[in-house]
Coordinates of C-alpha atoms in Angstrom, one line a residue:
Chain A
M1 CA 0.0 0.0 0.0
S2 CA 2.7 2.5 1.0
D3 CA 4.6 2.0 -2.2
I4 CA 1.5 2.8 -4.2
F5 CA 1.3 6.1 -2.3
N6 CA 5.1 6.6 -2.7
I7 CA 4.8 6.2 -6.5
F8 CA 2.0 8.8 -6.5
V9 CA 3.9 11.4 -4.5
R10 CA 7.0 10.8 -6.5
S11 CA 5.4 11.2 -9.8
V12 CA 3.7 14.4 -8.8
F13 CA 6.7 16.2 -7.4
I14 CA 10.0 14.4 -8.3
D15 CA 9.5 12.8 -11.6
N16 CA 7.3 15.7 -12.7
M17 CA 6.4 15.3 -16.4
V18 CA 7.2 18.9 -17.3
F19 CA 10.1 19.8 -15.1
A20 CA 12.1 16.5 -15.0
Y21 CA 11.3 15.1 -18.5
F22 CA 10.0 18.1 -20.5
L23 CA 7.0 16.1 -21.6
G24 CA 3.9 17.8 -23.0
M25 CA 5.9 21.1 -23.4
C26 CA 4.1 22.0 -26.7
S27 CA 0.7 22.3 -25.2
Y28 CA 2.2 23.5 -21.9
L29 CA 3.6 26.6 -23.7
A30 CA 0.7 27.1 -26.0
V31 CA -2.2 26.8 -23.6
S32 CA -0.9 28.6 -20.5
K33 CA -2.0 32.1 -21.3
D34 CA -4.6 32.1 -18.5
V35 CA -5.2 30.0 -15.5
K36 CA -8.7 28.8 -16.3
T37 CA -7.9 27.2 -19.6
A38 CA -4.7 25.8 -18.2
F39 CA -6.7 24.2 -15.4
G40 CA -9.1 22.7 -18.0
L41 CA -6.3 21.2 -20.1
G42 CA -4.5 19.9 -17.0
L43 CA -7.6 18.1 -15.8
A44 CA -8.1 16.6 -19.3
V45 CA -4.5 15.4 -19.4
S46 CA -4.8 13.8 -15.9
F47 CA -8.0 12.1 -16.9
V48 CA -6.7 10.7 -20.1
L49 CA -3.4 9.6 -18.5
A50 CA -5.3 7.8 -15.7
V51 CA -7.4 5.9 -18.2
T52 CA -4.8 5.1 -20.9
V53 CA -1.8 4.1 -18.8
P54 CA -3.6 1.2 -17.0
V55 CA -5.1 0.0 -20.2
N56 CA -1.7 0.1 -21.9
Y57 CA -0.3 -1.7 -18.8
L58 CA -2.7 -4.6 -19.4
M59 CA -1.8 -4.6 -23.1
D60 CA 1.9 -4.7 -22.3
K61 CA 1.5 -7.4 -19.7
Y62 CA -0.8 -9.8 -21.6
L63 CA 0.1 -9.1 -25.2
L64 CA 3.5 -7.5 -25.8
Q65 CA 6.1 -8.5 -23.3
A66 CA 8.4 -11.5 -23.9
G67 CA 6.4 -14.4 -22.7
A68 CA 3.2 -12.4 -22.3
L69 CA 1.3 -14.6 -24.6
S70 CA 1.8 -17.7 -22.6
W71 CA -1.8 -17.6 -21.5
L72 CA -2.7 -18.6 -25.1
G73 CA -0.8 -21.8 -24.6
E74 CA 2.8 -23.2 -24.5
R75 CA 3.5 -22.5 -28.1
F76 CA 3.1 -18.8 -27.7
A77 CA 5.4 -18.4 -24.7
A78 CA 8.4 -17.5 -26.7
V79 CA 6.8 -14.7 -28.7
D80 CA 8.1 -11.2 -27.9
L81 CA 6.1 -8.5 -29.5
S82 CA 7.6 -5.6 -27.5
F83 CA 8.8 -3.9 -30.7
L84 CA 5.2 -3.3 -31.5
S85 CA 4.5 -1.5 -28.2
L86 CA 4.9 2.0 -29.6
I87 CA 2.3 1.5 -32.3
L88 CA -0.1 -0.2 -30.0
F89 CA 0.2 2.4 -27.3
I90 CA -0.4 5.2 -29.6
A91 CA -3.4 3.4 -31.2
V92 CA -4.9 2.8 -27.8
I93 CA -4.4 6.4 -26.8
A94 CA -5.9 7.7 -30.0
G95 CA -8.8 5.3 -29.7
I96 CA -9.6 6.1 -26.1
V97 CA -9.4 9.8 -26.6
Q98 CA -11.9 9.4 -29.5
L99 CA -14.1 7.2 -27.3
L100 CA -14.0 9.6 -24.4
E101 CA -15.0 12.5 -26.6
M102 CA -18.0 10.7 -27.9
V103 CA -19.1 9.4 -24.5
M104 CA -18.7 12.8 -22.9
E105 CA -20.6 14.5 -25.7
R106 CA -23.5 12.2 -25.3
Y107 CA -23.7 11.8 -21.5
L108 CA -21.8 14.6 -19.8
P109 CA -22.4 17.7 -22.0
A110 CA -21.3 20.1 -19.2
L111 CA -17.9 18.3 -18.8
Y112 CA -17.7 18.1 -22.6
M113 CA -18.1 21.8 -23.0
A114 CA -15.3 22.4 -20.4
L115 CA -12.8 19.8 -21.6
G116 CA -14.0 18.8 -25.1
I117 CA -11.9 21.3 -27.0
F118 CA -8.7 19.9 -25.5
L119 CA -9.3 16.3 -26.1
P120 CA -8.2 16.2 -29.8
L121 CA -5.0 18.0 -28.7
I122 CA -4.3 15.4 -26.2
A123 CA -3.8 12.4 -28.5
V124 CA -0.6 14.0 -29.7
N125 CA 0.5 15.3 -26.3
C126 CA 3.8 13.6 -25.5
A127 CA 3.1 13.5 -21.8
I128 CA 0.4 10.9 -22.5
L129 CA 2.5 8.6 -24.7
G130 CA 5.4 9.3 -22.3
G131 CA 3.3 8.1 -19.4
S132 CA 2.8 4.8 -21.1
L133 CA 6.4 4.4 -22.1
F134 CA 7.7 5.2 -18.6
M135 CA 5.1 2.8 -17.2
Q136 CA 6.6 0.1 -19.4
E137 CA 10.1 1.0 -18.4
K138 CA 9.3 1.1 -14.6
N139 CA 7.9 -2.4 -14.7
F140 CA 5.1 -2.0 -12.1
P141 CA 4.0 -5.1 -10.3
T142 CA 0.2 -4.5 -10.5
V143 CA -2.2 -2.4 -12.5
I144 CA -3.0 -0.4 -9.4
H145 CA 0.6 0.8 -9.2
S146 CA 0.4 1.9 -12.8
F147 CA -2.9 3.7 -12.1
S148 CA -1.3 5.5 -9.2
Y149 CA 1.6 6.5 -11.3
A150 CA -0.6 7.8 -14.1
L151 CA -2.8 9.8 -11.8
G152 CA 0.3 11.3 -10.1
S153 CA 1.9 12.2 -13.4
G154 CA -1.3 13.8 -14.6
L155 CA -1.7 15.9 -11.4
G156 CA 2.0 16.9 -11.6
W157 CA 1.4 18.1 -15.1
L158 CA -1.7 20.0 -14.0
L159 CA 0.2 21.6 -11.1
A160 CA 3.0 22.6 -13.5
I161 CA 0.8 24.2 -16.1
V162 CA -1.4 26.0 -13.6
A163 CA 1.6 27.4 -11.7
F164 CA 3.1 28.5 -15.0
A165 CA -0.1 30.1 -16.2
A166 CA -0.5 32.1 -13.0
I167 CA 3.0 33.4 -13.4
R168 CA 2.3 34.3 -17.0
E169 CA -0.7 36.3 -16.1
R170 CA 1.5 38.5 -13.8
L171 CA 4.1 38.7 -16.5
K172 CA 1.9 40.8 -18.7
F173 CA 2.5 43.7 -16.5
S174 CA 6.3 43.4 -16.1
N175 CA 8.9 45.1 -18.1
I176 CA 10.9 42.4 -19.9
P177 CA 13.6 43.2 -22.5
V178 CA 12.0 43.1 -25.9
P179 CA 13.9 40.2 -27.5
L180 CA 13.1 38.1 -24.5
R181 CA 9.4 38.6 -24.6
G182 CA 7.1 35.7 -25.4
N183 CA 8.8 32.3 -25.7
G184 CA 12.2 33.3 -24.4
I185 CA 11.0 34.3 -21.0
A186 CA 8.6 31.3 -20.9
Y187 CA 11.5 28.9 -21.3
I188 CA 13.6 30.6 -18.7
I189 CA 10.7 30.6 -16.2
T190 CA 10.0 27.0 -16.8
G191 CA 13.7 26.3 -16.1
L192 CA 13.6 28.2 -12.9
L193 CA 10.4 26.5 -11.8
G194 CA 12.2 23.2 -12.6
I195 CA 15.1 24.1 -10.4
G196 CA 12.6 24.9 -7.6
F197 CA 11.0 21.5 -8.0
M198 CA 14.4 19.8 -7.7
A199 CA 14.2 20.7 -4.0
F200 CA 11.8 17.8 -3.7
L201 CA 14.5 15.3 -4.7
G202 CA 15.3 12.8 -2.1
I203 CA 12.0 12.9 -0.3
Chain B
M1 CA 17.2 26.0 -52.5
K2 CA 16.8 29.1 -50.4
K3 CA 13.2 28.5 -49.5
Y4 CA 14.2 25.3 -47.7
L5 CA 16.8 27.0 -45.4
G6 CA 14.2 28.8 -43.3
P7 CA 13.9 26.1 -40.6
L8 CA 17.6 26.4 -39.8
S9 CA 17.2 30.0 -38.5
K10 CA 14.3 32.2 -39.5
D11 CA 11.6 29.6 -38.9
N12 CA 13.5 27.4 -36.6
P13 CA 11.0 24.9 -35.2
I14 CA 12.2 25.1 -31.6
L15 CA 13.2 28.8 -31.4
V16 CA 10.3 30.4 -33.3
Q17 CA 7.5 27.9 -33.5
T18 CA 8.1 26.3 -30.1
L19 CA 7.4 22.9 -31.4
G20 CA 8.9 19.6 -30.4
V21 CA 10.8 20.6 -27.3
C22 CA 9.1 17.7 -25.4
S23 CA 11.2 14.7 -26.3
A24 CA 14.4 16.6 -26.8
L25 CA 15.9 18.5 -24.0
A26 CA 16.4 15.6 -21.7
V27 CA 19.0 14.2 -24.1
T28 CA 21.2 17.3 -24.3
A29 CA 23.4 16.8 -21.3
Q30 CA 26.0 15.4 -23.6
M31 CA 26.9 15.9 -27.3
K32 CA 26.8 12.3 -28.5
P33 CA 23.2 11.4 -27.6
A34 CA 22.1 14.9 -28.8
V35 CA 23.6 14.3 -32.2
V36 CA 22.1 10.9 -32.5
M37 CA 18.7 12.2 -31.4
A38 CA 19.0 15.0 -33.9
L39 CA 19.8 12.6 -36.8
S40 CA 17.0 10.3 -35.7
V41 CA 14.5 13.0 -35.8
T42 CA 15.8 14.3 -39.1
V43 CA 15.5 10.8 -40.7
V44 CA 12.0 10.2 -39.3
C45 CA 10.8 13.6 -40.2
A46 CA 12.1 13.5 -43.8
F47 CA 10.9 10.0 -44.6
S48 CA 7.5 10.3 -43.0
N49 CA 7.0 13.5 -44.9
L50 CA 8.0 11.7 -48.1
I51 CA 5.6 8.8 -47.5
I52 CA 2.6 11.0 -46.5
S53 CA 3.2 13.2 -49.5
L54 CA 3.2 10.1 -51.8
L55 CA 0.0 8.9 -50.2
R56 CA -1.6 12.4 -50.0
N57 CA -4.2 11.8 -52.6
T58 CA -5.4 8.5 -51.2
I59 CA -5.7 9.4 -47.5
P60 CA -9.3 10.0 -46.4
P61 CA -9.1 13.4 -44.5
R62 CA -11.2 12.1 -41.5
I63 CA -8.6 9.4 -40.6
R64 CA -5.5 11.3 -41.6
I65 CA -4.2 11.7 -38.0
I66 CA -4.3 8.0 -37.5
V67 CA -2.6 7.4 -40.8
Q68 CA 0.1 9.9 -39.9
L69 CA 0.7 8.4 -36.5
L70 CA 1.0 5.0 -38.1
V71 CA 3.6 6.1 -40.6
V72 CA 5.6 8.1 -38.1
S73 CA 5.6 5.2 -35.6
F74 CA 6.7 2.9 -38.3
F75 CA 9.8 5.0 -38.9
V76 CA 10.4 5.5 -35.2
I77 CA 10.3 1.8 -34.4
L78 CA 12.7 1.2 -37.3
V79 CA 15.1 3.8 -36.0
D80 CA 14.8 2.4 -32.5
Q81 CA 15.6 -1.1 -33.6
L82 CA 18.5 0.0 -35.7
L83 CA 20.0 2.0 -32.8
Q84 CA 19.7 -0.9 -30.5
A85 CA 21.5 -3.1 -33.0
M86 CA 24.2 -0.7 -34.2
L87 CA 24.7 2.0 -31.5
Y88 CA 23.9 0.2 -28.3
D89 CA 25.7 2.7 -26.0
V90 CA 23.7 5.6 -27.2
S91 CA 20.4 3.7 -27.4
K92 CA 20.7 3.1 -23.7
I93 CA 21.0 6.8 -23.0
L94 CA 18.1 7.8 -25.2
S95 CA 15.8 5.0 -23.9
V96 CA 12.2 6.1 -24.1
F97 CA 13.0 9.4 -25.8
V98 CA 13.4 7.7 -29.1
G99 CA 9.8 6.4 -28.8
L100 CA 8.6 9.9 -28.0
I101 CA 9.7 11.1 -31.4
I102 CA 6.3 9.9 -32.5
T103 CA 4.6 12.7 -30.6
N104 CA 7.2 15.2 -31.5
C105 CA 5.0 18.1 -32.7
I106 CA 7.5 19.1 -35.4
I107 CA 6.9 15.9 -37.3
M108 CA 3.1 15.9 -37.0
G109 CA 3.1 19.7 -37.7
R110 CA 5.1 19.3 -40.9
L111 CA 2.9 16.4 -42.1
E112 CA -0.2 18.5 -41.6
A113 CA 1.2 21.8 -42.9
F114 CA 3.4 20.7 -45.7
A115 CA 3.4 17.0 -46.8
L116 CA -0.4 16.7 -47.2
S117 CA -0.4 19.5 -49.8
H118 CA 3.0 19.2 -51.6
K119 CA 4.8 17.0 -54.0
P120 CA 7.2 14.2 -52.7
I121 CA 10.6 15.8 -53.3
P122 CA 9.8 19.2 -51.7
S123 CA 8.2 17.4 -48.8
L124 CA 11.4 15.3 -48.3
M125 CA 13.5 18.5 -48.3
D126 CA 11.1 20.2 -46.0
G127 CA 11.1 17.4 -43.5
M128 CA 14.9 17.1 -43.6
M129 CA 15.4 20.8 -43.1
N130 CA 13.0 21.0 -40.2
G131 CA 14.7 18.0 -38.6
L132 CA 18.1 19.6 -39.0
G133 CA 16.9 23.0 -37.7
Y134 CA 15.6 21.2 -34.6
G135 CA 18.8 19.2 -34.4
L136 CA 20.9 22.4 -34.6
V137 CA 19.3 23.7 -31.4
L138 CA 19.8 20.4 -29.6
V139 CA 23.5 20.2 -30.6
V140 CA 24.1 23.9 -29.6
V141 CA 22.5 23.3 -26.2
A142 CA 24.3 20.1 -25.7
F143 CA 27.6 21.7 -26.6
F144 CA 27.3 24.3 -23.8
R145 CA 25.9 21.9 -21.3
E146 CA 28.7 19.3 -21.8
L147 CA 31.5 21.9 -22.0
L148 CA 30.5 23.9 -18.9
G149 CA 28.9 21.0 -17.0
S150 CA 31.4 18.2 -17.5
G151 CA 34.4 20.0 -19.0
T152 CA 34.3 17.5 -21.9
L153 CA 33.2 17.5 -25.6
W154 CA 32.1 14.2 -27.2
N155 CA 33.4 12.6 -24.0
H156 CA 37.0 14.0 -24.5
P157 CA 38.2 16.3 -21.8
V158 CA 38.8 19.8 -23.2
V159 CA 39.3 21.9 -20.1
P160 CA 43.0 21.7 -19.4
A161 CA 44.0 20.1 -16.1
S162 CA 45.9 23.2 -15.1
W163 CA 42.6 25.1 -14.9
Y164 CA 41.2 22.7 -12.4
A165 CA 44.5 23.0 -10.4
A166 CA 43.9 26.8 -10.4
G167 CA 40.5 26.4 -8.9
Y168 CA 38.2 26.1 -11.9
M169 CA 35.2 23.8 -11.3
N170 CA 32.7 22.2 -13.6
N171 CA 29.3 23.8 -13.2
G172 CA 27.1 21.0 -11.9
L173 CA 24.0 23.1 -12.4
M174 CA 24.4 22.8 -16.2
I175 CA 23.9 19.1 -16.1
L176 CA 20.5 19.3 -14.4
P177 CA 17.5 19.2 -16.6
P178 CA 16.1 22.7 -16.0
M179 CA 19.3 24.3 -17.4
A180 CA 18.4 23.0 -20.8
L181 CA 15.2 25.2 -20.8
I182 CA 17.1 28.2 -19.5
L183 CA 19.7 27.8 -22.3
V184 CA 17.0 27.6 -24.9
G185 CA 15.5 30.8 -23.5
V186 CA 18.9 32.5 -23.8
L187 CA 19.2 31.2 -27.4
I188 CA 15.8 32.7 -28.3
W189 CA 16.9 35.9 -26.7
A190 CA 20.2 35.9 -28.7
K191 CA 18.4 35.1 -31.9
N192 CA 15.7 37.7 -31.5
S193 CA 18.3 40.4 -30.6
L194 CA 20.3 39.5 -33.8
T195 CA 17.4 39.3 -36.2
S196 CA 15.2 42.2 -35.1
Chain C
M1 CA -13.2 17.6 -51.1
K2 CA -13.6 14.0 -52.1
S3 CA -15.7 11.9 -49.8
Y4 CA -14.7 8.3 -48.9
S5 CA -16.8 5.4 -47.9
N6 CA -16.4 3.8 -44.5
T7 CA -15.4 0.6 -46.1
Y8 CA -12.6 2.4 -48.0
M9 CA -11.3 4.0 -44.8
F10 CA -11.4 0.7 -42.9
L11 CA -9.6 -1.2 -45.6
Y12 CA -7.1 1.7 -46.0
V13 CA -6.1 1.6 -42.3
S14 CA -6.1 -2.2 -42.2
A15 CA -3.9 -2.5 -45.2
L16 CA -1.5 0.1 -43.7
V17 CA -1.3 -1.7 -40.4
V18 CA -0.7 -5.1 -42.0
I19 CA 2.1 -3.7 -44.2
I20 CA 3.8 -1.9 -41.3
A21 CA 3.5 -4.9 -38.9
V22 CA 5.0 -7.3 -41.5
V23 CA 7.9 -5.0 -42.3
L24 CA 8.7 -4.3 -38.7
S25 CA 8.5 -8.0 -37.7
L26 CA 11.0 -8.8 -40.4
V27 CA 13.3 -6.0 -39.3
S28 CA 13.0 -7.0 -35.7
L29 CA 13.7 -10.7 -36.4
G30 CA 16.6 -9.8 -38.7
L31 CA 18.3 -7.6 -36.1
R32 CA 17.6 -9.8 -33.1
P33 CA 20.9 -11.7 -33.1
R34 CA 22.8 -8.4 -33.2
R35 CA 20.8 -6.9 -30.3
E36 CA 21.2 -10.0 -28.2
A37 CA 24.9 -10.1 -28.9
N38 CA 25.1 -6.4 -27.8
V39 CA 23.5 -7.2 -24.5
Q40 CA 25.9 -10.2 -24.0
A41 CA 28.9 -8.2 -25.0
E42 CA 27.9 -5.4 -22.6
K43 CA 27.8 -7.9 -19.7
A44 CA 31.1 -9.5 -20.6
L45 CA 32.7 -6.1 -20.9
Q46 CA 31.5 -5.1 -17.5
I47 CA 32.8 -8.2 -15.8
L48 CA 36.1 -8.0 -17.6
K49 CA 36.4 -4.4 -16.5
A50 CA 35.8 -5.4 -12.8
S51 CA 38.5 -8.1 -13.2
G52 CA 41.1 -5.6 -14.2
Y53 CA 41.0 -5.9 -18.0
A54 CA 40.7 -2.3 -18.8
H55 CA 40.7 -2.0 -22.5
V56 CA 38.9 -4.8 -24.2
E57 CA 37.3 -4.1 -27.6
R58 CA 33.6 -4.8 -27.7
A59 CA 34.0 -7.2 -30.6
Q60 CA 36.4 -9.4 -28.6
A61 CA 34.6 -9.2 -25.3
I62 CA 32.5 -12.4 -25.5
V63 CA 35.5 -14.5 -26.7
A64 CA 37.8 -13.1 -24.0
F65 CA 35.1 -13.6 -21.4
D66 CA 34.4 -17.2 -22.4
S67 CA 38.1 -18.1 -22.2
L68 CA 38.6 -16.5 -18.8
A69 CA 35.4 -17.2 -16.9
E70 CA 33.6 -20.2 -15.9
K71 CA 30.0 -20.3 -14.6
E72 CA 29.7 -21.3 -10.9
S73 CA 26.0 -21.1 -10.2
S74 CA 22.8 -19.4 -11.3
R75 CA 20.7 -17.3 -9.0
S76 CA 17.5 -15.3 -9.4
D77 CA 19.4 -12.1 -9.8
G78 CA 22.1 -13.3 -12.2
E79 CA 24.9 -15.8 -12.6
M80 CA 28.1 -16.2 -10.5
Y81 CA 31.3 -16.8 -12.3
R82 CA 34.8 -17.8 -11.4
I83 CA 37.3 -15.7 -13.3
R84 CA 41.0 -15.4 -13.9
C85 CA 41.8 -11.7 -13.2
A86 CA 44.3 -9.5 -15.1
D87 CA 46.9 -9.9 -12.3
G88 CA 46.9 -13.7 -12.6
S89 CA 44.9 -14.5 -9.5
T90 CA 41.4 -15.9 -9.5
G91 CA 38.2 -14.4 -8.1
H92 CA 34.5 -14.7 -7.8
V93 CA 32.1 -12.5 -9.9
I94 CA 29.1 -11.4 -7.9
P95 CA 26.1 -9.8 -9.7
L96 CA 24.7 -6.7 -8.1
Q97 CA 21.3 -5.0 -8.6
G98 CA 19.9 -1.9 -7.0
K99 CA 18.1 1.4 -7.4
G100 CA 19.6 4.8 -8.0
L101 CA 17.9 8.2 -8.1
W102 CA 16.0 7.8 -11.4
G103 CA 16.1 4.2 -12.2
A104 CA 17.9 0.9 -11.9
I105 CA 21.6 0.5 -11.2
W106 CA 23.5 -2.7 -11.5
G107 CA 27.0 -4.0 -11.7
Y108 CA 29.5 -6.7 -10.8
A109 CA 31.9 -7.1 -8.0
V110 CA 34.9 -9.4 -8.2
L111 CA 35.9 -10.8 -4.8
S112 CA 39.0 -12.7 -3.7
D113 CA 38.9 -16.4 -3.4
D114 CA 38.1 -16.3 0.3
L115 CA 35.3 -13.9 -0.4
T116 CA 36.6 -11.2 2.0
T117 CA 38.3 -8.6 -0.3
I118 CA 37.1 -6.7 -3.3
K119 CA 39.4 -7.0 -6.2
G120 CA 37.4 -4.7 -8.5
V121 CA 33.9 -3.5 -9.3
S122 CA 32.1 -2.1 -12.3
F123 CA 28.8 -0.3 -12.2
A124 CA 26.2 0.7 -14.8
H125 CA 23.0 2.7 -14.6
K126 CA 19.8 3.2 -16.5
S127 CA 19.3 7.0 -16.2
E128 CA 21.3 8.7 -13.5
T129 CA 22.1 12.3 -13.9
P130 CA 25.2 12.8 -16.2
G131 CA 28.0 14.4 -14.3
L132 CA 26.5 13.5 -10.9
G133 CA 25.0 10.1 -10.3
A134 CA 26.4 8.8 -13.6
K135 CA 29.9 9.2 -12.1
I136 CA 29.4 5.8 -10.5
T137 CA 30.6 4.3 -13.8
E138 CA 33.8 6.3 -13.9
E139 CA 37.1 4.8 -13.2
A140 CA 37.9 7.1 -10.3
F141 CA 34.9 5.9 -8.3
E142 CA 35.2 2.2 -9.3
C143 CA 38.9 2.1 -8.5
S144 CA 38.3 3.4 -5.0
F145 CA 36.7 0.0 -4.1
E146 CA 39.9 -2.0 -4.9
G147 CA 41.3 -3.8 -1.9
K148 CA 38.4 -2.9 0.4
K149 CA 37.3 -5.5 3.0
L150 CA 33.9 -6.9 3.7
Y151 CA 34.7 -7.6 7.3
D152 CA 35.8 -5.3 10.1
A153 CA 38.8 -5.8 12.4
D154 CA 36.7 -8.1 14.7
G155 CA 35.6 -10.3 11.8
H156 CA 32.1 -9.0 11.7
F157 CA 30.4 -8.6 8.3
V158 CA 30.0 -4.9 7.5
S159 CA 29.9 -4.8 3.7
V160 CA 31.7 -1.8 2.1
K161 CA 30.0 1.5 3.0
V162 CA 29.7 4.4 0.6
V163 CA 29.7 7.5 2.8
P164 CA 30.1 11.2 2.1
K165 CA 33.6 12.5 2.3
G166 CA 34.6 13.4 5.9
K167 CA 31.6 11.8 7.5
G168 CA 32.8 8.2 7.8
E169 CA 35.5 8.4 10.5
A170 CA 33.6 5.9 12.6
I171 CA 34.1 3.3 9.9
A172 CA 37.5 1.9 9.3
E173 CA 39.3 3.1 6.1
K174 CA 39.3 -0.5 4.7
N175 CA 35.5 -0.8 5.0
R176 CA 34.4 2.5 3.3
V177 CA 34.8 4.5 0.1
D178 CA 33.9 8.2 -0.5
A179 CA 30.5 8.9 -1.9
I180 CA 30.1 11.1 -5.0
S181 CA 29.5 14.6 -3.9
G182 CA 26.2 16.0 -5.2
A183 CA 24.8 12.5 -5.8
T184 CA 23.6 11.5 -2.4
I185 CA 20.7 9.2 -3.5
T186 CA 22.7 7.4 -6.1
S187 CA 25.6 6.8 -3.7
R188 CA 23.1 5.5 -1.1
G189 CA 21.8 3.2 -3.8
V190 CA 25.2 1.8 -4.5
D191 CA 25.8 1.3 -0.8
K192 CA 22.5 -0.6 -0.4
M193 CA 23.2 -2.6 -3.6
L194 CA 26.6 -3.7 -2.3
A195 CA 25.2 -4.6 1.1
D196 CA 22.4 -6.7 -0.5
G197 CA 24.7 -8.5 -2.9
F198 CA 27.4 -9.3 -0.3
Q199 CA 24.8 -10.3 2.3
R200 CA 23.6 -13.0 0.0
I201 CA 27.1 -14.3 -0.7
K202 CA 27.7 -14.5 3.0
E203 CA 24.6 -16.7 3.4

């Protein structure tokens, strides 16, 4: 139980998707102009991560890994399909995002109005695919661990983009050297935030 | 020829369009993985541009994203397998970041913006140049991080031992991930100051 | 804009998937021997390095290893070998596995025939910070283990401790090495990995 909680805390603060691995930077930079939209996108990313990573975990465990097909019978025990994992993961992600979009539109129109516009963006957000790939690399023992990791990473990403958007709102009023305005200062701030987050190392 | 050179400076994908930073900066602590990553992205970008451009009149628009993802992941897996077989050392360092080339927004962006509406040869060129423009930034960032952070280039020591004796120290901060972002910020600053 | 039937789209994607899967399977099968040879050579190189053979070409690693080493026993965490070291003596190769700051670390230790003295070590890591944690693979760190003892003056098992410079006076010189400054967690990981590995040998 405690290691599940550990994984969660670790993935929010220490292995933060944005600050430690620079994942999902494109949408992070593009959609952080104001806090409200940033929060919406952050929620959508957390949601999609929490759904896709466990699904991909099961895919990996029962379909792709060396020996994963042994449940089909002895003859399949030696099959190693792990070279196909990239393609399958991305297909699962694209499929689930599409599915979520349709389900939300039909049954949860309010939520759809809030998150819907972000969903298509998310299929190509590297944080989502990154979540699945790191999950594969970390070799979690159960699907619960992978869920905890996914939720933590998603919330970490949410935290990063909201913090950054809040800073950006203030930045509008500050006097920045002209060539540095826009992207330049955005990168530098992200870097400084990242250094701040490094203080969590070793928890 | 000139119209293809834009991505190297004026329309640089990282510095101007802020695309594709995601999978990249984590591999810039040293020159060697950065160069391999840059080449991998260039190859994937160029060839998926070519293939999508060849297929452009047969792809149904509604499923074009899926088709693009399939083609890109095909090349990425190919590159990944080749790296594991030929450049084992580097493939260990790059680990999952090779896989993340798939979601590199530069590649998807060029497929959408260029390959779907242009002939094969210009698409190949466009993909290659964008890949190189992206690689250029990676290599420059890696150059400074390795030189200042470890005192080496391409794993060869370049800072003379006498400097260390005189009290020079490697800047450990340069090695840490956030410094890559700050360096890119400084590069943008420098580029904007020069071009405006 | 041309419109496409659902059947066309379905067939289109299916055909694409089949072509891609077939080509990738062929490539993967074709390259498999090389990939596996790389993994084997890597392991052989590491063990040879720990035994004092500093500069072996990757291409010759497996041949050299096979002529020098002989398998003693297999365990869940790897195989033990008996090896003829560069200085002409023989030693036991102990596999080590542990966790660093970002991911797995592993390595091999070569112990003297009576299993009390370290003759050499070599470490490897998945993703430690270059210039900090990654220094565990550098010669300076690995060499500092040479000649260290697993037992203290009274004959009690203490493993070899990795302690920050200047903080280990309580431990005898022959039982400790200096940790890497700035890489506390990785150094602790090495410390624990050695303790675990040697503990099992003792038993």
